[in-house]
Tab-separated table of C-alpha atoms in Angstrom:
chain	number	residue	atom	x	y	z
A	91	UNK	CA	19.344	-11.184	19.236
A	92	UNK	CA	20.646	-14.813	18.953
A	93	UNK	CA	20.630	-16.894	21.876
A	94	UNK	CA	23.710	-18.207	22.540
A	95	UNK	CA	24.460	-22.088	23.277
A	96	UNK	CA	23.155	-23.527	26.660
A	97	UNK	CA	24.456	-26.517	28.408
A	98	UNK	CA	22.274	-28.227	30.931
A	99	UNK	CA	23.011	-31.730	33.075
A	100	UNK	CA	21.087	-34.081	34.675
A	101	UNK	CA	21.173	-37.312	36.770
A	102	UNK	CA	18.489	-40.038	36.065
A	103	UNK	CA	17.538	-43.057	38.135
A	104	UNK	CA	16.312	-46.263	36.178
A	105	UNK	CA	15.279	-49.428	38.297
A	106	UNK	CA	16.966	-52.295	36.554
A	107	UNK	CA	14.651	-55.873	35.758
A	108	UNK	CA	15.469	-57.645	38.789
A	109	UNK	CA	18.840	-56.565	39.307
A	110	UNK	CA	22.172	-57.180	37.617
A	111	UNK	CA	24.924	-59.232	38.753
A	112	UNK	CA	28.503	-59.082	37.618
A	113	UNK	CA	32.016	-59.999	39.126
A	114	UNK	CA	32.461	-57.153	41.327
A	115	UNK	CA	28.818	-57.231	42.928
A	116	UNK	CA	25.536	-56.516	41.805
A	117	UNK	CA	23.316	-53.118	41.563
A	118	UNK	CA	18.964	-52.871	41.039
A	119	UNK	CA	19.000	-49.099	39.003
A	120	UNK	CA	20.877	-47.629	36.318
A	121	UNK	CA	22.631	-44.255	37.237
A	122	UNK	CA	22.945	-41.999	34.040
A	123	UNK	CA	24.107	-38.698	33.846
A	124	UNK	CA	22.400	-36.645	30.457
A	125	UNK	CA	24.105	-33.823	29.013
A	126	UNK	CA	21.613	-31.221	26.644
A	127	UNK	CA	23.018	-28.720	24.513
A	128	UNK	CA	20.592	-26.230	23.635
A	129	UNK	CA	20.516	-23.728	20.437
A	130	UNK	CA	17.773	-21.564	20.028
A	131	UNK	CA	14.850	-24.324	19.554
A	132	UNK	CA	17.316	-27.398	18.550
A	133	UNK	CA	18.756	-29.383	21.515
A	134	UNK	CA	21.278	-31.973	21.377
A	135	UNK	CA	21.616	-34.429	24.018
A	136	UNK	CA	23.866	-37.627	25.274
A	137	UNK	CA	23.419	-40.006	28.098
A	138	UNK	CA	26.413	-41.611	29.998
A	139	UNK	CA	27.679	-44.056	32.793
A	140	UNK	CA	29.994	-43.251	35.293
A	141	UNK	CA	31.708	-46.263	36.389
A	142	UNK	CA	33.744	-46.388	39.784
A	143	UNK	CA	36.080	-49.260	38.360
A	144	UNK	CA	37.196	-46.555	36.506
A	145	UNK	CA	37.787	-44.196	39.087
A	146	UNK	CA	34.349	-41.906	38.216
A	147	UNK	CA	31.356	-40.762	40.141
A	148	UNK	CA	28.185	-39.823	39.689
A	149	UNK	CA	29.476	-35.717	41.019
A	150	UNK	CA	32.271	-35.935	39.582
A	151	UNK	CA	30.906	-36.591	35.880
A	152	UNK	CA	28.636	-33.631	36.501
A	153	UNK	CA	30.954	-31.610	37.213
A	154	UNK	CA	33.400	-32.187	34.572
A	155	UNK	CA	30.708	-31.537	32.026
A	156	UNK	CA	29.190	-28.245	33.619
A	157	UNK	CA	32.954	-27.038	33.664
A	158	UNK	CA	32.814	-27.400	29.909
A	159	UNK	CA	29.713	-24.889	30.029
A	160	UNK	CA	31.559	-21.687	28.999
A	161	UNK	CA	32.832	-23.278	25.949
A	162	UNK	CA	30.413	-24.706	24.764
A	163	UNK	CA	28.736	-20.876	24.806
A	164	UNK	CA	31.552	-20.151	23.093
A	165	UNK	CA	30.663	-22.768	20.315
A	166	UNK	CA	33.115	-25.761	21.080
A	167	UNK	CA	32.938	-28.167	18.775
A	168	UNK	CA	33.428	-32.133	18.810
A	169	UNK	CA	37.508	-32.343	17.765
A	170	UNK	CA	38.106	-29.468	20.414
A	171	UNK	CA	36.370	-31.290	23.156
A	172	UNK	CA	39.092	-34.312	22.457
A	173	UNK	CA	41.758	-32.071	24.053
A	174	UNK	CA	39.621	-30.710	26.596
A	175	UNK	CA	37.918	-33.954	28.325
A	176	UNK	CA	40.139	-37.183	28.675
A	177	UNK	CA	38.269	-40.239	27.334
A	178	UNK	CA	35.349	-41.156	29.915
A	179	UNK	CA	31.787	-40.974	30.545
A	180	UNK	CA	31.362	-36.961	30.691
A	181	UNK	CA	33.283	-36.578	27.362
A	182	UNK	CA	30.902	-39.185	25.999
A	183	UNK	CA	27.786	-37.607	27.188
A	184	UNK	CA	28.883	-34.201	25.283
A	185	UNK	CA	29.962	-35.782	22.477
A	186	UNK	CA	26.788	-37.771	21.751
A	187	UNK	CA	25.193	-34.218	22.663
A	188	UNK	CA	27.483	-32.242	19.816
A	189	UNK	CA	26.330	-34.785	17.174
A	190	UNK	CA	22.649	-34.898	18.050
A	191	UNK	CA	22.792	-31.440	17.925
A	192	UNK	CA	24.801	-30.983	14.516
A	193	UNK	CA	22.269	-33.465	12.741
A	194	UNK	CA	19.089	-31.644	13.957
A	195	UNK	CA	20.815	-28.466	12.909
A	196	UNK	CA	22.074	-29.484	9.418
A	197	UNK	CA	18.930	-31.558	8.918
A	198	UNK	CA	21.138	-35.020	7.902
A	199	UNK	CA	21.524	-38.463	10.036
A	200	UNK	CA	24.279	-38.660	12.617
A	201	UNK	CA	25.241	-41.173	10.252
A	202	UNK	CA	25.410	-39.323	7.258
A	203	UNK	CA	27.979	-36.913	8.934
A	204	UNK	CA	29.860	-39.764	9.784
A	205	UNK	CA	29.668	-41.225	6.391
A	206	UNK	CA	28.136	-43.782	7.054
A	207	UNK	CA	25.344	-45.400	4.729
A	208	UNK	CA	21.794	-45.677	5.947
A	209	UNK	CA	21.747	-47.651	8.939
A	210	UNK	CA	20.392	-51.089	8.780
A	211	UNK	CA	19.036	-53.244	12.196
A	212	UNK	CA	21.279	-55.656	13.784
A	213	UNK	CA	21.605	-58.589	15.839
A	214	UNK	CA	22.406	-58.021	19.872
A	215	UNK	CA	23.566	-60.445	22.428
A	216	UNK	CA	20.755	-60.318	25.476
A	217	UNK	CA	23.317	-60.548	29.002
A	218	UNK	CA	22.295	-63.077	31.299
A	219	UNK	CA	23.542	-61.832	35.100
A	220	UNK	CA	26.053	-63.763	37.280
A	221	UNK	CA	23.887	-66.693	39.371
A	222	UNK	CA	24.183	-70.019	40.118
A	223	UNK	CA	24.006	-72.825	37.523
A	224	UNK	CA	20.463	-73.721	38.140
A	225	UNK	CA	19.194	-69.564	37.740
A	226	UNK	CA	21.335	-69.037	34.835
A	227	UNK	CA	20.262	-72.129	33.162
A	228	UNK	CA	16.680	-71.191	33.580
A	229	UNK	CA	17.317	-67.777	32.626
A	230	UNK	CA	18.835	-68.586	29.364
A	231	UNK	CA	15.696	-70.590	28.694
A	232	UNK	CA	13.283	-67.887	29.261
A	233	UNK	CA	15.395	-65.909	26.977
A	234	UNK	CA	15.330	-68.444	23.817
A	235	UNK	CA	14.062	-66.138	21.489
A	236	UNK	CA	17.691	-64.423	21.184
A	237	UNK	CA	20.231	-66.207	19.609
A	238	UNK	CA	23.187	-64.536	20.994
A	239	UNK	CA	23.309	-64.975	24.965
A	240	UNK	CA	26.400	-63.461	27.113
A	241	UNK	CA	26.861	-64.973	30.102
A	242	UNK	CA	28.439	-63.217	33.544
A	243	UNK	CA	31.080	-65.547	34.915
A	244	UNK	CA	32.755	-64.897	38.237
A	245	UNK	CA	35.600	-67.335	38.625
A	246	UNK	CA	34.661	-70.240	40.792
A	247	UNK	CA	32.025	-72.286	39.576
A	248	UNK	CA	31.995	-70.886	36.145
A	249	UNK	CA	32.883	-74.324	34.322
A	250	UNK	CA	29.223	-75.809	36.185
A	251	UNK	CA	27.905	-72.539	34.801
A	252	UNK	CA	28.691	-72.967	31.267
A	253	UNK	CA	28.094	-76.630	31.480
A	254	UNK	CA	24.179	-75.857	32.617
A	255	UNK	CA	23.806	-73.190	30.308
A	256	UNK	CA	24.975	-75.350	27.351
A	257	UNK	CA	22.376	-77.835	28.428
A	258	UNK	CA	19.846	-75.231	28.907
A	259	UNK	CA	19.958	-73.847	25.158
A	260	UNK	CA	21.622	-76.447	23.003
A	261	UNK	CA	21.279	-74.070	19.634
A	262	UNK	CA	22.186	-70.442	21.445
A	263	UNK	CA	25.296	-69.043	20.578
A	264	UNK	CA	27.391	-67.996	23.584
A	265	UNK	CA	29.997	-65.624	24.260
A	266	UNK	CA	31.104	-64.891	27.835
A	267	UNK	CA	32.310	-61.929	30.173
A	268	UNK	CA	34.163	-63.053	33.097
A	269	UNK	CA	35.201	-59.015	34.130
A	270	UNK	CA	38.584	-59.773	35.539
A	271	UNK	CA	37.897	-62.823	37.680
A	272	UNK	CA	39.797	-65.333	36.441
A	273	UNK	CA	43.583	-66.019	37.776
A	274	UNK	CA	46.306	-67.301	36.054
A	275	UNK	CA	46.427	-70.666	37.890
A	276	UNK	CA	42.731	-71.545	36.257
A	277	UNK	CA	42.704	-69.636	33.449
A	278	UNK	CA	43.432	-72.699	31.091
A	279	UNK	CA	41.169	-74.782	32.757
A	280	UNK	CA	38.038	-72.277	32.206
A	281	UNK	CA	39.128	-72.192	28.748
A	282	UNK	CA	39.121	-75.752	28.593
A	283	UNK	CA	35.562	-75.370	29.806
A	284	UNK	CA	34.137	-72.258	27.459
A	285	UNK	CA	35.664	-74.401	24.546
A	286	UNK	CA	33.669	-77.465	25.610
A	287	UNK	CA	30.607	-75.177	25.918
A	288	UNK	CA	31.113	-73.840	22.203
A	289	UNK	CA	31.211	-70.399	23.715
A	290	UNK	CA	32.456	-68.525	20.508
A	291	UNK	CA	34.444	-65.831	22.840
A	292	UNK	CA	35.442	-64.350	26.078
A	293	UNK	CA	35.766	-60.940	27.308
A	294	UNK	CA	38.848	-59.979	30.065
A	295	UNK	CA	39.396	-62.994	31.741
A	296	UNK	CA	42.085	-61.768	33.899
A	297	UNK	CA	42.268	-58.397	35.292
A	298	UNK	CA	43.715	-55.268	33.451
A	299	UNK	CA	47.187	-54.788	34.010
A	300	UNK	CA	47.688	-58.814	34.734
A	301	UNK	CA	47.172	-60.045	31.405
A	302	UNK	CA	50.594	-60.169	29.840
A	303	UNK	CA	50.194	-63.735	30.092
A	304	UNK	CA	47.981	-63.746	27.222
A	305	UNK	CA	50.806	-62.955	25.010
A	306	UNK	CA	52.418	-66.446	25.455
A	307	UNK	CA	49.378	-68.692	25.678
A	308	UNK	CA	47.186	-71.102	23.326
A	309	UNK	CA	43.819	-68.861	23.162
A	310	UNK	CA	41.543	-71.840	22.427
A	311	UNK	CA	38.551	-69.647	22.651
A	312	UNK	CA	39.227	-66.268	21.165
A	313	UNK	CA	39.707	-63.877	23.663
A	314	UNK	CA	38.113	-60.094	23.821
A	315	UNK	CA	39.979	-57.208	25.703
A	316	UNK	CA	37.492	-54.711	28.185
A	317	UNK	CA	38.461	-53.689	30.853
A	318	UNK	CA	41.946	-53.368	29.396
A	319	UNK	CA	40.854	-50.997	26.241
A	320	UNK	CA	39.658	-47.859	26.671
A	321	UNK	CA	41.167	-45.568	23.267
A	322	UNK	CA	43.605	-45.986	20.368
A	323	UNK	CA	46.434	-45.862	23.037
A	324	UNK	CA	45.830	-49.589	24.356
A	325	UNK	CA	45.395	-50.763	20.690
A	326	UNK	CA	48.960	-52.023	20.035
A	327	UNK	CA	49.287	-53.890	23.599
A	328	UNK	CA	45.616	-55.095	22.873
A	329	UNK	CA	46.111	-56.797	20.028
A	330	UNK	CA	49.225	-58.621	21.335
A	331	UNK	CA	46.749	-60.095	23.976
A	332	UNK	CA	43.662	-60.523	22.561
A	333	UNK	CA	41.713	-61.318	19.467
A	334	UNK	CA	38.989	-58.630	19.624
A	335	UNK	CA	38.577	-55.671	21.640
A	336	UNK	CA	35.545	-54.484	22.946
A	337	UNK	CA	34.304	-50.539	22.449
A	338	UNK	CA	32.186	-48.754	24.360
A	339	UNK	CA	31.502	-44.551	24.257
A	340	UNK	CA	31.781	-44.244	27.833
A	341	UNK	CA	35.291	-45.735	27.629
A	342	UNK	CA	36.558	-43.741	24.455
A	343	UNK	CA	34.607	-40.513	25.260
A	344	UNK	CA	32.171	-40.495	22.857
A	345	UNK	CA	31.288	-41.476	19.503
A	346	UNK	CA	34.144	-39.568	17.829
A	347	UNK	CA	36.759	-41.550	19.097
A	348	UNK	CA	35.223	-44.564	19.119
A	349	UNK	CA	34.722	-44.320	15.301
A	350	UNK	CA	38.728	-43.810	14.889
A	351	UNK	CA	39.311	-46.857	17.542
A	352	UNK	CA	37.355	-48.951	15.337
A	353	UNK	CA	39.142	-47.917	12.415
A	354	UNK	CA	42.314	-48.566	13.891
A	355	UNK	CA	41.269	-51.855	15.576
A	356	UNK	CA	40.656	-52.662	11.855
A	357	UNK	CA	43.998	-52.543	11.033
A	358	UNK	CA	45.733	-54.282	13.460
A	359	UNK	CA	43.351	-57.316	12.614
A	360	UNK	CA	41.332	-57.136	15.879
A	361	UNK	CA	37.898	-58.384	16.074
A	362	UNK	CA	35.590	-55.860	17.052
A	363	UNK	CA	32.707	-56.286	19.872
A	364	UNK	CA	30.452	-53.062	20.601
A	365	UNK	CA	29.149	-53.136	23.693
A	366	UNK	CA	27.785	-50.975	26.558
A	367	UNK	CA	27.073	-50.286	30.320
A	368	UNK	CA	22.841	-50.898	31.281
A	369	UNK	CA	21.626	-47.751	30.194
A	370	UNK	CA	18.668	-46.420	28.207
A	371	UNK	CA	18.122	-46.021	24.604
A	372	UNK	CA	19.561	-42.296	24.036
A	373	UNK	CA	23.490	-44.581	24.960
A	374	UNK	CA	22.738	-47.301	22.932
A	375	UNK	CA	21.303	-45.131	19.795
A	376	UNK	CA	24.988	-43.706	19.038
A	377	UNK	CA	26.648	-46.950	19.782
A	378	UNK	CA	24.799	-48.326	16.712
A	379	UNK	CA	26.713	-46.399	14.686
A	380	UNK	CA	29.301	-48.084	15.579
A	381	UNK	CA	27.630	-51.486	15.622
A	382	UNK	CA	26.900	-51.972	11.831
A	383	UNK	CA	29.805	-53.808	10.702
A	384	UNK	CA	30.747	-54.749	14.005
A	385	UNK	CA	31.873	-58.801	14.804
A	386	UNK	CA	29.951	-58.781	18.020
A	387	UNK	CA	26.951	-56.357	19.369
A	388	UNK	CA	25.895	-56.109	22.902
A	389	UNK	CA	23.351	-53.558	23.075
A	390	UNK	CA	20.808	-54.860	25.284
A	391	UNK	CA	21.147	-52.191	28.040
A	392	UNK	CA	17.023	-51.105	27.748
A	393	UNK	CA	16.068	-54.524	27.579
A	394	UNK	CA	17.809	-55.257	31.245
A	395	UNK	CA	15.514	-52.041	32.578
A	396	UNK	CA	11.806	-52.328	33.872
A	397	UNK	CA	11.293	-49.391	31.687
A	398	UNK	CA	12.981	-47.541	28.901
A	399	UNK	CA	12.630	-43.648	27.276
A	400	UNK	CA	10.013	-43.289	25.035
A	401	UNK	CA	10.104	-43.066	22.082
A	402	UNK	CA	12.764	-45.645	22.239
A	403	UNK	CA	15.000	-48.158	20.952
A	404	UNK	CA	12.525	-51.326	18.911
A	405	UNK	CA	14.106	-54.412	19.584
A	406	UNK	CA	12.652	-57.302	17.831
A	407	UNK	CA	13.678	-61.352	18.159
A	408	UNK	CA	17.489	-60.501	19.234
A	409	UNK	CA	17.828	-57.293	16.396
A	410	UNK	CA	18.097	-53.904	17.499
A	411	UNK	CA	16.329	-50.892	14.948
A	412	UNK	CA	18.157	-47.973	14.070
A	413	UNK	CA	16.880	-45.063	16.570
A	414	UNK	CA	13.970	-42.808	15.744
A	415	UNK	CA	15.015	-39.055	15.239
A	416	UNK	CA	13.148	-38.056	18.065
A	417	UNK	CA	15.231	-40.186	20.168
A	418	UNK	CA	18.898	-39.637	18.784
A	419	UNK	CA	20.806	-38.322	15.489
């Protein structure tokens, strides 16, 4: 008799590299839920974050994916799970599941479903935590090697930041993430600032929802939209605002949806950044998918980690390698 589909969930502690400081405070482990999809002697699996600014827990993600556990006996597939999960961290973590599992069944890539060509390695910002001038500076040096940094900004003090940092790594490109702490009173003053600093873009410098303002403004330093892009939906108002917009699979829900984003983001002439929450290879390996003609990669989550999954993602002088099989797809 043929075994029918089983879904399985777990939660996974990872201590993070000495901690990781953003905006809205720091944290010293990564807390990923993994959803596995078995099929007789094939299983299929997908890692996501659950992220309170968007309203989701750790229980809650669990939940909604072990609800999905009679359909998925029942054979649910990736465009059915659109209508059945919203776009968030537990539809990503069965999506990434479905395709893992379709590619070790049909024997062909992830990419090759997607129709994709062979994937190729490429070049990821390394992320260099929220600090004072003086630590961020230093950490930037330690961290030559990669020629892409992104630097944390919190609101005051940021122009001193991106002055040291500047000073710190003369040659480094430099893009920025200020996650919703600047305010409309400073806002062209910081810009003034990143400009100065050559940073080459910024990600949601005001907060979601407050950011109308961008419509009417001189965007010196091209601007990238986070916190207020999740899906298609927020493309149109996105790309009123902002000059890229920056995809993640725990924000679309998974790799099928973020592939259509991207399309669309195409089209309305945004920029596109691929980025990610700190996490461990098995959510960066589908993201890459996404990554290969992207403007902007941040895909460092292992490297912020004191340890990764093995086998693993092989990073190499700032470029990320396509995943191993045994890993992902």
């Amino acid at each position: 008799m043929k075994r029918a589909r089983e879904l399985s969930v777990g939660v996974e502690r990872w201590p993070i590299r000495g901690g990781f400081t953003i905006s809205r405070g720091s944290k010293r482990e990564a807390v990923v839920v993994v959803a596995t999809i078995r099929d007789g002697d094939r299983h299929g699996h997908g890692e996501c974050v659950p992220y309170a600014r968007y309203g989701e827990s750790v229980e809650g993600v669990v939940q909604a994916i072990e609800a999905c556990g009679p359909a998925i006996v029942q054979g649910l597939d990736r465009a059915n799970l659109q209508a059945l999960l919203p776009a968030a961290a537990a539809r990503n973590a069965l999506d990434c599941a479905l395709w893992d599992l379709e590619a070790k069944r049909s024997g062909r890539s992830a990419a090759e479903l997607a129709g994709l060509a062979p994937l190729h390695a490429v070049g990821t910002a390394f992320t260099i935590s929220l600090a004072s001038p003086e630590e961020m500076a230093a950490r930037a040096r330690d961290t030559a090697s990669y020629p892409l940094l992104k630097l944390k900004l919190g609101g005051d003090g940021d122009e001193a930041r991106l002055a040291a940092v500047r000073e710190a790594v003369p040659k480094a490109r430099l893009i920025a993430d200020a996650n919703e702490a600047w305010r409309a009173p400073n806002l062209e003053r910081l810009l003034a600032a990143a400009k100065a600093a050559g940073v080459e873009l910024i990600e949601q410098p005001l907060p979601a929802g407050d950011d109308a303002l961008l419509e009417h403004i001189d965007r010196i330093v091209p601007l990238c939209a986070d916190e207020s892009a999740h899906d298609r939906a927020s493309l149109a108002t996105i790309a009123k605002r902002y000059d890229a917009v920056n995809i993640k699979l725990d924000k679309t829900g998974g790799l099928t949806e973020a592939l259509a984003t991207a399309a669309e983001a195409r089209k309305l002439r945004l920029k596109i950044m691929v980025g990610c929450m700190v996490a461990t290879s098995l959510a960066m390996a589908p993201a890459l998918l996404l990554a290969q003609d992207a403007d902007f990669v941040d895909l460092d989550g292992p490297l912020l980690l004191e340890r990764d999954r093995v086998p693993g993602l092989a990073y190499s002088s700032g470029m990320v390698m396509p995943a191993p099989a045994a890993l992902w797809g």
